[in-house]
Coordinates of C-alpha atoms and ligand atoms in Angstrom, one line a residue:
X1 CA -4.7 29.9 1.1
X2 CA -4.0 26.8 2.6
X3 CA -1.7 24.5 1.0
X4 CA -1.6 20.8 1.8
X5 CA 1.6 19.5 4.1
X6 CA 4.9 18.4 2.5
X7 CA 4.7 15.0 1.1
X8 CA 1.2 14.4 1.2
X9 CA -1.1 14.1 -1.8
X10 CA -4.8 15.0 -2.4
X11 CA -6.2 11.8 -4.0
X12 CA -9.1 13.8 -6.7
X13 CA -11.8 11.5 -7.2
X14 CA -10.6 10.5 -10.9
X15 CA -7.3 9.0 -9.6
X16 CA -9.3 7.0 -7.2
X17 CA -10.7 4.6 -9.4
X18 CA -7.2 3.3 -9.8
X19 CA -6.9 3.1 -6.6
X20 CA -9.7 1.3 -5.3
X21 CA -8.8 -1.2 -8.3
X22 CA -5.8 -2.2 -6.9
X23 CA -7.6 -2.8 -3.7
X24 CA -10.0 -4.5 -5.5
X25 CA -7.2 -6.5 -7.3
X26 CA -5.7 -7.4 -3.7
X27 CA -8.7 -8.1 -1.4
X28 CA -9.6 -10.9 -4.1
X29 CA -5.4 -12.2 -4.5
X30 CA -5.5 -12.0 -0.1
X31 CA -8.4 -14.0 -0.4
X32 CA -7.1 -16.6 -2.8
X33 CA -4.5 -17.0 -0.1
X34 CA -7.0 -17.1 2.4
X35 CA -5.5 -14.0 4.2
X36 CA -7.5 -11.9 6.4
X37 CA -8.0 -8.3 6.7
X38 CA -6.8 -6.1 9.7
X39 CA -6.9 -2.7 10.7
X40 CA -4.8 -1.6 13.3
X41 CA -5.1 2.3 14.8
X42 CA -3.4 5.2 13.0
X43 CA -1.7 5.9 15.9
X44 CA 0.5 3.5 18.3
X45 CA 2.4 4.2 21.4
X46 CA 6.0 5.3 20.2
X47 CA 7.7 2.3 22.3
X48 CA 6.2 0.3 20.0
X49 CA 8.2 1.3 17.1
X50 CA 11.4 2.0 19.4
X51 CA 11.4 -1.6 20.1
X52 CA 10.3 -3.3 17.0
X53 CA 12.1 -1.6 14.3
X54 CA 15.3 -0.2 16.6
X55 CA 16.6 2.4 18.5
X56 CA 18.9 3.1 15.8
X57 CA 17.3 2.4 12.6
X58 CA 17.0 5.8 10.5
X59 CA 12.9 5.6 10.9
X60 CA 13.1 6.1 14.8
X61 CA 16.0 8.1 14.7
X62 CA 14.7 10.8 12.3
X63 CA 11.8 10.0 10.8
X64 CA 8.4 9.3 13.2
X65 CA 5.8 11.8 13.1
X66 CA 5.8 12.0 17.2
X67 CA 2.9 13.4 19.3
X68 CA 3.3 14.2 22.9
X69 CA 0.4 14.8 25.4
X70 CA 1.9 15.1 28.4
X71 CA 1.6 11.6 29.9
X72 CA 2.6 9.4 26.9
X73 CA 4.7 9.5 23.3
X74 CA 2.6 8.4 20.6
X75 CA 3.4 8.1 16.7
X76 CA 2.0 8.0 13.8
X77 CA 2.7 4.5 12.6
X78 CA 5.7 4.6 10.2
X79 CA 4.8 1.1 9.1
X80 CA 2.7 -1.9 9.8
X81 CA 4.6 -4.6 11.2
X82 CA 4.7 -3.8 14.6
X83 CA 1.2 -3.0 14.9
X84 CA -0.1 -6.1 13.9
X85 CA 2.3 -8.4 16.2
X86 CA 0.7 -6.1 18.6
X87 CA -2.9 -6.3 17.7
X88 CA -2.2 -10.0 17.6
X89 CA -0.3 -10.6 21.3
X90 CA -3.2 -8.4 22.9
X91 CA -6.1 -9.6 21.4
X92 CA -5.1 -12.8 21.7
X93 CA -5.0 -14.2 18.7
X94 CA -2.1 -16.4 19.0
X95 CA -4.7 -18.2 20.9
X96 CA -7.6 -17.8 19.1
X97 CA -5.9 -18.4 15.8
X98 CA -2.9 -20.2 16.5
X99 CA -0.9 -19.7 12.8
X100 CA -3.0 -16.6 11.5
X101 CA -2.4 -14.9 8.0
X102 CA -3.1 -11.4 8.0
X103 CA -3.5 -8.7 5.2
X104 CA -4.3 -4.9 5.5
X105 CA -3.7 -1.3 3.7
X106 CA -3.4 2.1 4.6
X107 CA -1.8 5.0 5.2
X108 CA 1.9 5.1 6.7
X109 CA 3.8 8.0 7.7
X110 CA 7.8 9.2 7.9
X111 CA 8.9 12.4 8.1
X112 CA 11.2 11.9 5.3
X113 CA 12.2 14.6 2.3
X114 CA 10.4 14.2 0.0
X115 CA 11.0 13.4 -3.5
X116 CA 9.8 10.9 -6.5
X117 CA 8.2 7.8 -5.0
X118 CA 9.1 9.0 -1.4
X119 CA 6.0 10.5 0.5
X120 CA 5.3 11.7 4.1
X121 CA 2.2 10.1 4.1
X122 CA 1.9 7.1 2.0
X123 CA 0.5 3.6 1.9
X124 CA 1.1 -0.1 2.0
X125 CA -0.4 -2.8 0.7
X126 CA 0.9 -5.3 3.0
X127 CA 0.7 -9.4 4.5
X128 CA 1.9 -10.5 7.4
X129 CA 2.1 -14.5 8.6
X130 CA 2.3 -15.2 12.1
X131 CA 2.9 -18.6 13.9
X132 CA 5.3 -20.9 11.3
X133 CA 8.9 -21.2 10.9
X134 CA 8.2 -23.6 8.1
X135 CA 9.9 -22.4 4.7
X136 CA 7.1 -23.4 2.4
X137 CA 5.7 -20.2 3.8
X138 CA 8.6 -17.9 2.8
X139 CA 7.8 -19.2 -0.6
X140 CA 4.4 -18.3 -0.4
X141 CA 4.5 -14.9 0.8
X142 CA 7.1 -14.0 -2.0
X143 CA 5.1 -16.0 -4.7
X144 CA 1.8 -13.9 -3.4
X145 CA 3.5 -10.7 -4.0
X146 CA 4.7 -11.7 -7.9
X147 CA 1.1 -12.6 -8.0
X148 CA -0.2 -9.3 -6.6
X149 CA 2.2 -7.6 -9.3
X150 CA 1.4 -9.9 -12.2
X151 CA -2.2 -8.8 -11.8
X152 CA -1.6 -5.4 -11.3
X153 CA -0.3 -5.6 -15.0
X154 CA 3.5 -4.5 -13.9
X155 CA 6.4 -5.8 -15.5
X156 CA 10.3 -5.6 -15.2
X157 CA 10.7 -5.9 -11.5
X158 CA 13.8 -7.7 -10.3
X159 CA 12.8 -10.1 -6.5
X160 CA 15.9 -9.7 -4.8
X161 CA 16.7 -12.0 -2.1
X162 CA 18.9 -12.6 1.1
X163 CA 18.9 -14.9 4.3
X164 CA 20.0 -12.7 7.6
X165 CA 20.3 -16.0 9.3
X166 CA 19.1 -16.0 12.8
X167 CA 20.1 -13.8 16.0
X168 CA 23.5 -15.4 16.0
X169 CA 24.3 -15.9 12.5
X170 CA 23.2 -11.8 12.0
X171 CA 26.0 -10.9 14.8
X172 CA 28.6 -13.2 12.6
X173 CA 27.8 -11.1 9.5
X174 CA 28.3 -7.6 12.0
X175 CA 31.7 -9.1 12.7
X176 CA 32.7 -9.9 9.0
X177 CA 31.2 -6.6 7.9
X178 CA 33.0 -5.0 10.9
X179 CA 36.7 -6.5 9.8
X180 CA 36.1 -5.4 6.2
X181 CA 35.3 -2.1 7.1
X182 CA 37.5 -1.4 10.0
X183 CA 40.0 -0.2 7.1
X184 CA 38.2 2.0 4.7
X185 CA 36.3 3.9 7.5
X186 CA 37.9 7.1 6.1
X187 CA 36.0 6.5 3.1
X188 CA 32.9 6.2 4.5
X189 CA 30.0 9.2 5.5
X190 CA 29.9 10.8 9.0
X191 CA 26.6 8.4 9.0
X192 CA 28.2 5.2 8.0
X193 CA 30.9 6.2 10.4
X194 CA 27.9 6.2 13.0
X195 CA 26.5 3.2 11.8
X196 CA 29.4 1.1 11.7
X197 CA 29.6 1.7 15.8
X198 CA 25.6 1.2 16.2
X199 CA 23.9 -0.8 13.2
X200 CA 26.6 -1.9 10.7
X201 CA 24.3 -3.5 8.5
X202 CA 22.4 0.0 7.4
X203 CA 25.7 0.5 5.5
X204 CA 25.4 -1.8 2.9
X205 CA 21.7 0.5 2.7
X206 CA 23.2 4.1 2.2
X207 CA 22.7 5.5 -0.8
X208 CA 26.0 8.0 -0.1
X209 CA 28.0 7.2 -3.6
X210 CA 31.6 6.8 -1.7
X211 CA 29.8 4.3 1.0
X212 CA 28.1 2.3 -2.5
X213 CA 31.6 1.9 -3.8
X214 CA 33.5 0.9 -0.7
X215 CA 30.0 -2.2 -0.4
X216 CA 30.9 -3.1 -3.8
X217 CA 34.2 -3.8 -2.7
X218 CA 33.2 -6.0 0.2
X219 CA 33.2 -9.8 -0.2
X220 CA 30.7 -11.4 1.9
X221 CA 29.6 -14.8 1.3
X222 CA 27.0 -17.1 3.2
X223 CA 29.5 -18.5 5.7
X224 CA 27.7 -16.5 8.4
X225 CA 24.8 -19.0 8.0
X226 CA 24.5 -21.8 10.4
X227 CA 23.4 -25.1 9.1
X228 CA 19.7 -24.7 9.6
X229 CA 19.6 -21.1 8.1
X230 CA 21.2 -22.4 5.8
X231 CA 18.9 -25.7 4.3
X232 CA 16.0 -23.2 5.4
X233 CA 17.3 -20.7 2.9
X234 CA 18.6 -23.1 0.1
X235 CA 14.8 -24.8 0.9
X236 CA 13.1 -21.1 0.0
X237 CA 15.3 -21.1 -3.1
X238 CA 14.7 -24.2 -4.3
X239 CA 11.0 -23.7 -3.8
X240 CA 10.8 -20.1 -6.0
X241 CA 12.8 -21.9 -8.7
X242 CA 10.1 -24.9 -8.9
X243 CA 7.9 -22.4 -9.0
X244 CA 9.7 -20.3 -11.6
X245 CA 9.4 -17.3 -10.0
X246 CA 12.1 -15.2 -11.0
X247 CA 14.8 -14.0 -7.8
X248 CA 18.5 -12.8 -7.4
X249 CA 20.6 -13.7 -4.2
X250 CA 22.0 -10.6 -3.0
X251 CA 24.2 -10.9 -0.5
X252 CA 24.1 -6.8 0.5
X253 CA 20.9 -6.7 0.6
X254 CA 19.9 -6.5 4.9
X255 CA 17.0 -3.8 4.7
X256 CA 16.8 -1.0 7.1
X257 CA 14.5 -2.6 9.6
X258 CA 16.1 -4.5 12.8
X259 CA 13.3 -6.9 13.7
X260 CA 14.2 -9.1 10.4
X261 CA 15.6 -12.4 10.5
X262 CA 16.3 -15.0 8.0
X263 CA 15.1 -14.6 4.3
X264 CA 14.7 -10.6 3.5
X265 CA 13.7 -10.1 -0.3
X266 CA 13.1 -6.1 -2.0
X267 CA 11.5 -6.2 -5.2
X268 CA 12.7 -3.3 -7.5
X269 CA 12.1 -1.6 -10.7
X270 CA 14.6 0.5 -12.7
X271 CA 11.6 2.7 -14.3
X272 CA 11.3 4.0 -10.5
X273 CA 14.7 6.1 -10.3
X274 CA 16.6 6.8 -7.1
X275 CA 13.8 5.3 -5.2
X276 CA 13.3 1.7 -7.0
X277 CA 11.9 -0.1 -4.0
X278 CA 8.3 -1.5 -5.0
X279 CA 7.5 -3.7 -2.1
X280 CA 9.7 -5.6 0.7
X281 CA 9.8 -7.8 3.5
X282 CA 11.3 -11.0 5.6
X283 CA 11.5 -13.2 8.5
X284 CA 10.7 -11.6 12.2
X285 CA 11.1 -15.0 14.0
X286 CA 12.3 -13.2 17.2
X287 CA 9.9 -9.8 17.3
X288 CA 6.5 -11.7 18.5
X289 CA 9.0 -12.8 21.7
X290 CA 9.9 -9.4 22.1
X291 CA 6.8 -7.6 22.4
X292 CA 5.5 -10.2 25.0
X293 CA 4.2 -13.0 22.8
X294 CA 5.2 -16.7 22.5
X295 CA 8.3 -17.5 20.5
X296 CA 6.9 -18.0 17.0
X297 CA 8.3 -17.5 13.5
X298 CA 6.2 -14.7 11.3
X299 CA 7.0 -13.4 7.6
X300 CA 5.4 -10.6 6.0
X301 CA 6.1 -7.8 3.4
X302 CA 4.4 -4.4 2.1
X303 CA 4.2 -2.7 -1.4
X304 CA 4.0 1.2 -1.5
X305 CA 1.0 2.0 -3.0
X306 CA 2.0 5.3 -4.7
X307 CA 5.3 3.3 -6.2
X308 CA 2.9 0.8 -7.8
X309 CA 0.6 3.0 -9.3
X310 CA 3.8 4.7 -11.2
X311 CA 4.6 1.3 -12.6
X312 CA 0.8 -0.2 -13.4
X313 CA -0.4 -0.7 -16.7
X314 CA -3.8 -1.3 -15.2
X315 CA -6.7 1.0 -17.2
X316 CA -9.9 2.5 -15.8
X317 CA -13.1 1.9 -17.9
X318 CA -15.5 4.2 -16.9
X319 CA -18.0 1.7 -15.8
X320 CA -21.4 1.9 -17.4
X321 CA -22.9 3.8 -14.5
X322 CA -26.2 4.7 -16.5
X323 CA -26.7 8.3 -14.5
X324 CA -29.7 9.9 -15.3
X325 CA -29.9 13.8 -14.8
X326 CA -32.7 16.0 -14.1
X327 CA -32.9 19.3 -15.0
X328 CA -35.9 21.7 -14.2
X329 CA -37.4 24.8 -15.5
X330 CA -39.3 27.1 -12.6
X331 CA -40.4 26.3 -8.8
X332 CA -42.7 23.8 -9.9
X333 CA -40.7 22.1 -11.8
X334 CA -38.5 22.2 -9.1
X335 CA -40.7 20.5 -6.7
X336 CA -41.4 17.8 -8.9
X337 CA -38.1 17.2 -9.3
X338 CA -37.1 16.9 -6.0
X339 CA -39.7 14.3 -5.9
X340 CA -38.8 12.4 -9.0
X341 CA -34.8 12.6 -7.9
X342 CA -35.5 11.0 -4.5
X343 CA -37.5 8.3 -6.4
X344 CA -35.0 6.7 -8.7
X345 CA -32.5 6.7 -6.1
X346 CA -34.9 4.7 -4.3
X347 CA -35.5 2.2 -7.5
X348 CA -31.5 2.2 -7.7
X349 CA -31.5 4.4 -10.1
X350 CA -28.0 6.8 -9.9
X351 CA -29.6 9.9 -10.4
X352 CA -28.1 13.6 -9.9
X353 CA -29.5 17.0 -11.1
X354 CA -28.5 20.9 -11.1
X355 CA -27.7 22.7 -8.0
X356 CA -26.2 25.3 -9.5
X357 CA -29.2 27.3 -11.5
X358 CA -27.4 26.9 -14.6
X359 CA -29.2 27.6 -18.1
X360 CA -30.7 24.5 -19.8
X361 CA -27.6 24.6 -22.3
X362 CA -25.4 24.9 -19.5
X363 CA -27.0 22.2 -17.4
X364 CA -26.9 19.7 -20.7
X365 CA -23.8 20.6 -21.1
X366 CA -23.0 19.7 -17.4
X367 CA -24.9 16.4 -17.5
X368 CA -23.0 15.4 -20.8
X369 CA -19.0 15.9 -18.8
X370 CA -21.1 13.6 -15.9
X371 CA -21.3 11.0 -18.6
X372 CA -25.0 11.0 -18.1
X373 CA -27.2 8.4 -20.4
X374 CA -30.0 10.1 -19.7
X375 CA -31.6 14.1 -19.2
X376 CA -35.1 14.4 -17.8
X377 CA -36.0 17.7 -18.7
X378 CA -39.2 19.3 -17.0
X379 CA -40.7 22.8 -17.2
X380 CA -44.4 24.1 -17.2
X381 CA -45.1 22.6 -20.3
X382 CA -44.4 19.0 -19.0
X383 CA -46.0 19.8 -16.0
X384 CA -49.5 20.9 -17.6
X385 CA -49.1 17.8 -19.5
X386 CA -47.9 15.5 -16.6
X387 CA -45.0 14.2 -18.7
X388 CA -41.3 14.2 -18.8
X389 CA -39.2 15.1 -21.1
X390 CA -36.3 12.3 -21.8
X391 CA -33.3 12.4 -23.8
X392 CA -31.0 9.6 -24.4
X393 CA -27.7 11.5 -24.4
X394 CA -26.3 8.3 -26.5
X395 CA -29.0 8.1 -29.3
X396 CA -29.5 11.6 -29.1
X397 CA -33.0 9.8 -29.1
X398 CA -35.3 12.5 -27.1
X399 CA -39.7 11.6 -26.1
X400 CA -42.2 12.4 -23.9
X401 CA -42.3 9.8 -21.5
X402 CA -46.0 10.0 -18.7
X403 CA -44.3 10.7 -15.4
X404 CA -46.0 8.2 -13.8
X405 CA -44.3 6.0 -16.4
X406 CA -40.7 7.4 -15.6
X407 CA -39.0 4.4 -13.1
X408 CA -40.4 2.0 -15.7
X409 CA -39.6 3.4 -19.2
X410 CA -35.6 3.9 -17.5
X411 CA -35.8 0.3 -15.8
X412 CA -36.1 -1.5 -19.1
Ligands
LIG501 P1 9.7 -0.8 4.0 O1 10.7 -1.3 3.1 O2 10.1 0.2 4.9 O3 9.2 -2.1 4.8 O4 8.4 -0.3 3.2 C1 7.8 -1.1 2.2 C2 7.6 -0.3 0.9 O5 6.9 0.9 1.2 C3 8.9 0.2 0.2 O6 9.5 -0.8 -0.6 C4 8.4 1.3 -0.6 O7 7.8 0.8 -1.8 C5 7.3 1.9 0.3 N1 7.7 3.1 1.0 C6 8.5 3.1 2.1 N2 8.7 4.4 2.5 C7 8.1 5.2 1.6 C8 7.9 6.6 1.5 N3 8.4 7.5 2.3 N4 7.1 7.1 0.4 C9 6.6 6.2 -0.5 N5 6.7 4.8 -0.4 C10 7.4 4.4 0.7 C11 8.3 -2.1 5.7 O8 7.6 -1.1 6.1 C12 8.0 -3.4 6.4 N6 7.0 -3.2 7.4 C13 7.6 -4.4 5.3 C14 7.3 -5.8 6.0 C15 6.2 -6.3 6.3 N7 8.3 -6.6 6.4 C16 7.7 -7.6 7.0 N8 6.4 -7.4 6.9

């Protein structure tokens, strides 16, 4: 028998429902915002990601699902970032749009072991910004995604927050991380010992208990901030607090991804175990330059869908669908109701009936776990008397109803 891949999960029609509520829940919190949906392609060439996220961040260095066909590398997209600068540089949007708010969800994919909260194939819920440098918009991202979680009934997460600074100010705080590290490299693992060559910022990242205690050790302040990553920064601040939206300033917090500039924020929750990450994001004032755009200033984030569903409080009513459900006694019966099925569905009435030949205990007993309001029973005896036979499985109420009386008596 087949089993399904690694970190992957069916989604079973019952979990669903919760799903497509926190869609549900976002499309109309996007729209509040006046975000737009996108949807990028599955699939992206590889370069993309190589270029966008880094040649040496731990997603393109071990974790892209990679699919060669002879003339090109594509990958599945390990995130959405990247796709949308791109989908907005080619289709011209810059143009079109000018400052354009995106929002989009979907399945990512990293080839990563899998455990709690960590998936090969899971999804965001994400926003991106494009084409403003201007603070106010820093505030709103990260006030839309406490908003997003306040109405997805979670509670208890921490926003943790971090300026990068920008291109120049990140290679001060390589050289200050470089100095306090240059010393306690034998205490470090053979990654961080990597790392602290290629991408010295993933170290403050590793999860490697030795490497966590020699970060708490490190004193790094905001001198690496120029002036104007600085006000910008102390101008995002003071614009969550007027809000009163809850943040820390965490001065080790960097995330994994290279493209980031300026503010970076994580939003955590302790009830999520070794893998607390809800949702994060930042600046990527430089990556729309990169990939062949104009220089503009963008700011996005993403929420892992499978981490937010641990943590909602959200509750699934089964909505009042009303389903009625025929059952049918003998090839006549049969006919009519094939007849009478195709009807309601065409007077909007959900309707299903037996396909499987059960008994007529079996087939109540069938309509009853289908939460059906009402069984339409017919057999000979209905048909030589050209009625139906209705039971309202919530009354327990049951009546002959004239078939040609059906759509009406179940429309009221
Ligand atoms: P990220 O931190 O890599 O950021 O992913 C965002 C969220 O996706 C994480 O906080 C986590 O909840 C979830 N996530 C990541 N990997 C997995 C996994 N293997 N299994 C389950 N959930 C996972 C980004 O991807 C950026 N593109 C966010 C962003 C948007 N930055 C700016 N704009």
């Amino acid at each position: 028998m087949f089993k399904r891949v690694s970190g992957t999960k069916d989604i079973l029609p019952d979990n669903v429902k919760l799903w497509q509520k926190l869609e549900e829940i976002s499309r109309s919190i996007f729209a509040l915002y006046n975000f737009k949906e996108i949807r990028p392609p599955l699939i992206e060439e590889a370069a993309l990601f190589n270029r966008s996220l880094g040649e040496s961040t731990e997603i393109v260095q071990k974790q892209m699902f990679l699919i060669n066909n002879k003339v090109e590398t594509y990958a599945l997209r390990p995130e959405g970032t990247a796709s949308i600068v791109r989908a907005y540089i080619e289709n011209n949007l810059d143009k079109t749009y000018g400052f354009a708010k995106f929002y989009y969800m979907g399945a990512m994919f990293r080839l990563e072991r899998p455990q709690k909260g960590r998936l090969r194939q899971f999804h965001h819920i994400g926003a991106e910004a494009i084409g403003s440098t201007d603070a106010g918009l820093d505030i709103e991202i990260i006030s839309l995604a406490d908003n997003l979680l306040r109405n997805f009934l979670i509670e208890g997460y921490k926003i943790k927050i971090n300026s990068l600074g920008c291109v120049n100010d990140k290679m001060k705080l390589v050289e200050i991380l470089r100095k306090q590290l240059n010393t306690k490299l034998d205490k470090l693992c053979d990654d961080c010992k990597n790392r602290f060559e290629n991408n010295p910022l993933r170290i403050l990242d590793c999860k490697n208990d030795d490497c966590k205690e020699v970060v708490r050790g490190l004193d790094i302040r905001d001198e690496y901030l120029c002036l104007d990553c600085k006000a910008h920064f102390d101008k995002v601040k003071e614009g969550l607090s007027m809000l009163k939206i809850g943040y820390e300033v965490s001065s080790h917090l960097v995330r994994g991804l290279d493209y980031y500039t300026g503010t970076v924020f994580e939003i955590t929750h302790q009830d999520l175990g070794a893998q607390d990450a809800i949702g994060a994001g930042g600046r990527y004032n430089n990556l729309i330059e990169e990939l062949g755009g104009n220089k503009s200033g963008a700011i996005g984030f993403a929420f892992g869908v499978e981490r937010l569903l641990l943590l909602t409080k959200l509750k699934i009513q089964d909505t009042d669908k009303n389903l009625v459900y025929i059952i049918t006694l003998g090839d006549k019966a049969r006919k009519t109701g094939l007849n009478l099925l195709e009807n309601l569905r065409k007077n909007n009435i959900c309707a299903d009936a037996d396909y499987e030949g059960k008994s007529i205990k079996g087939a109540m007993r069938k309509a009853n776990d289908e939460g059906a309001h009402f069984v339409l029973i017919i057999g000979d005896d209905e048909i030589a008397k050209d009625v139906i036979n209705l039971k309202d499985m919530v009354s327990g109420e049951q009546k002959e109803i004239k078939t040609s009386d059906i759509i009406k008596e179940l429309k009221c």
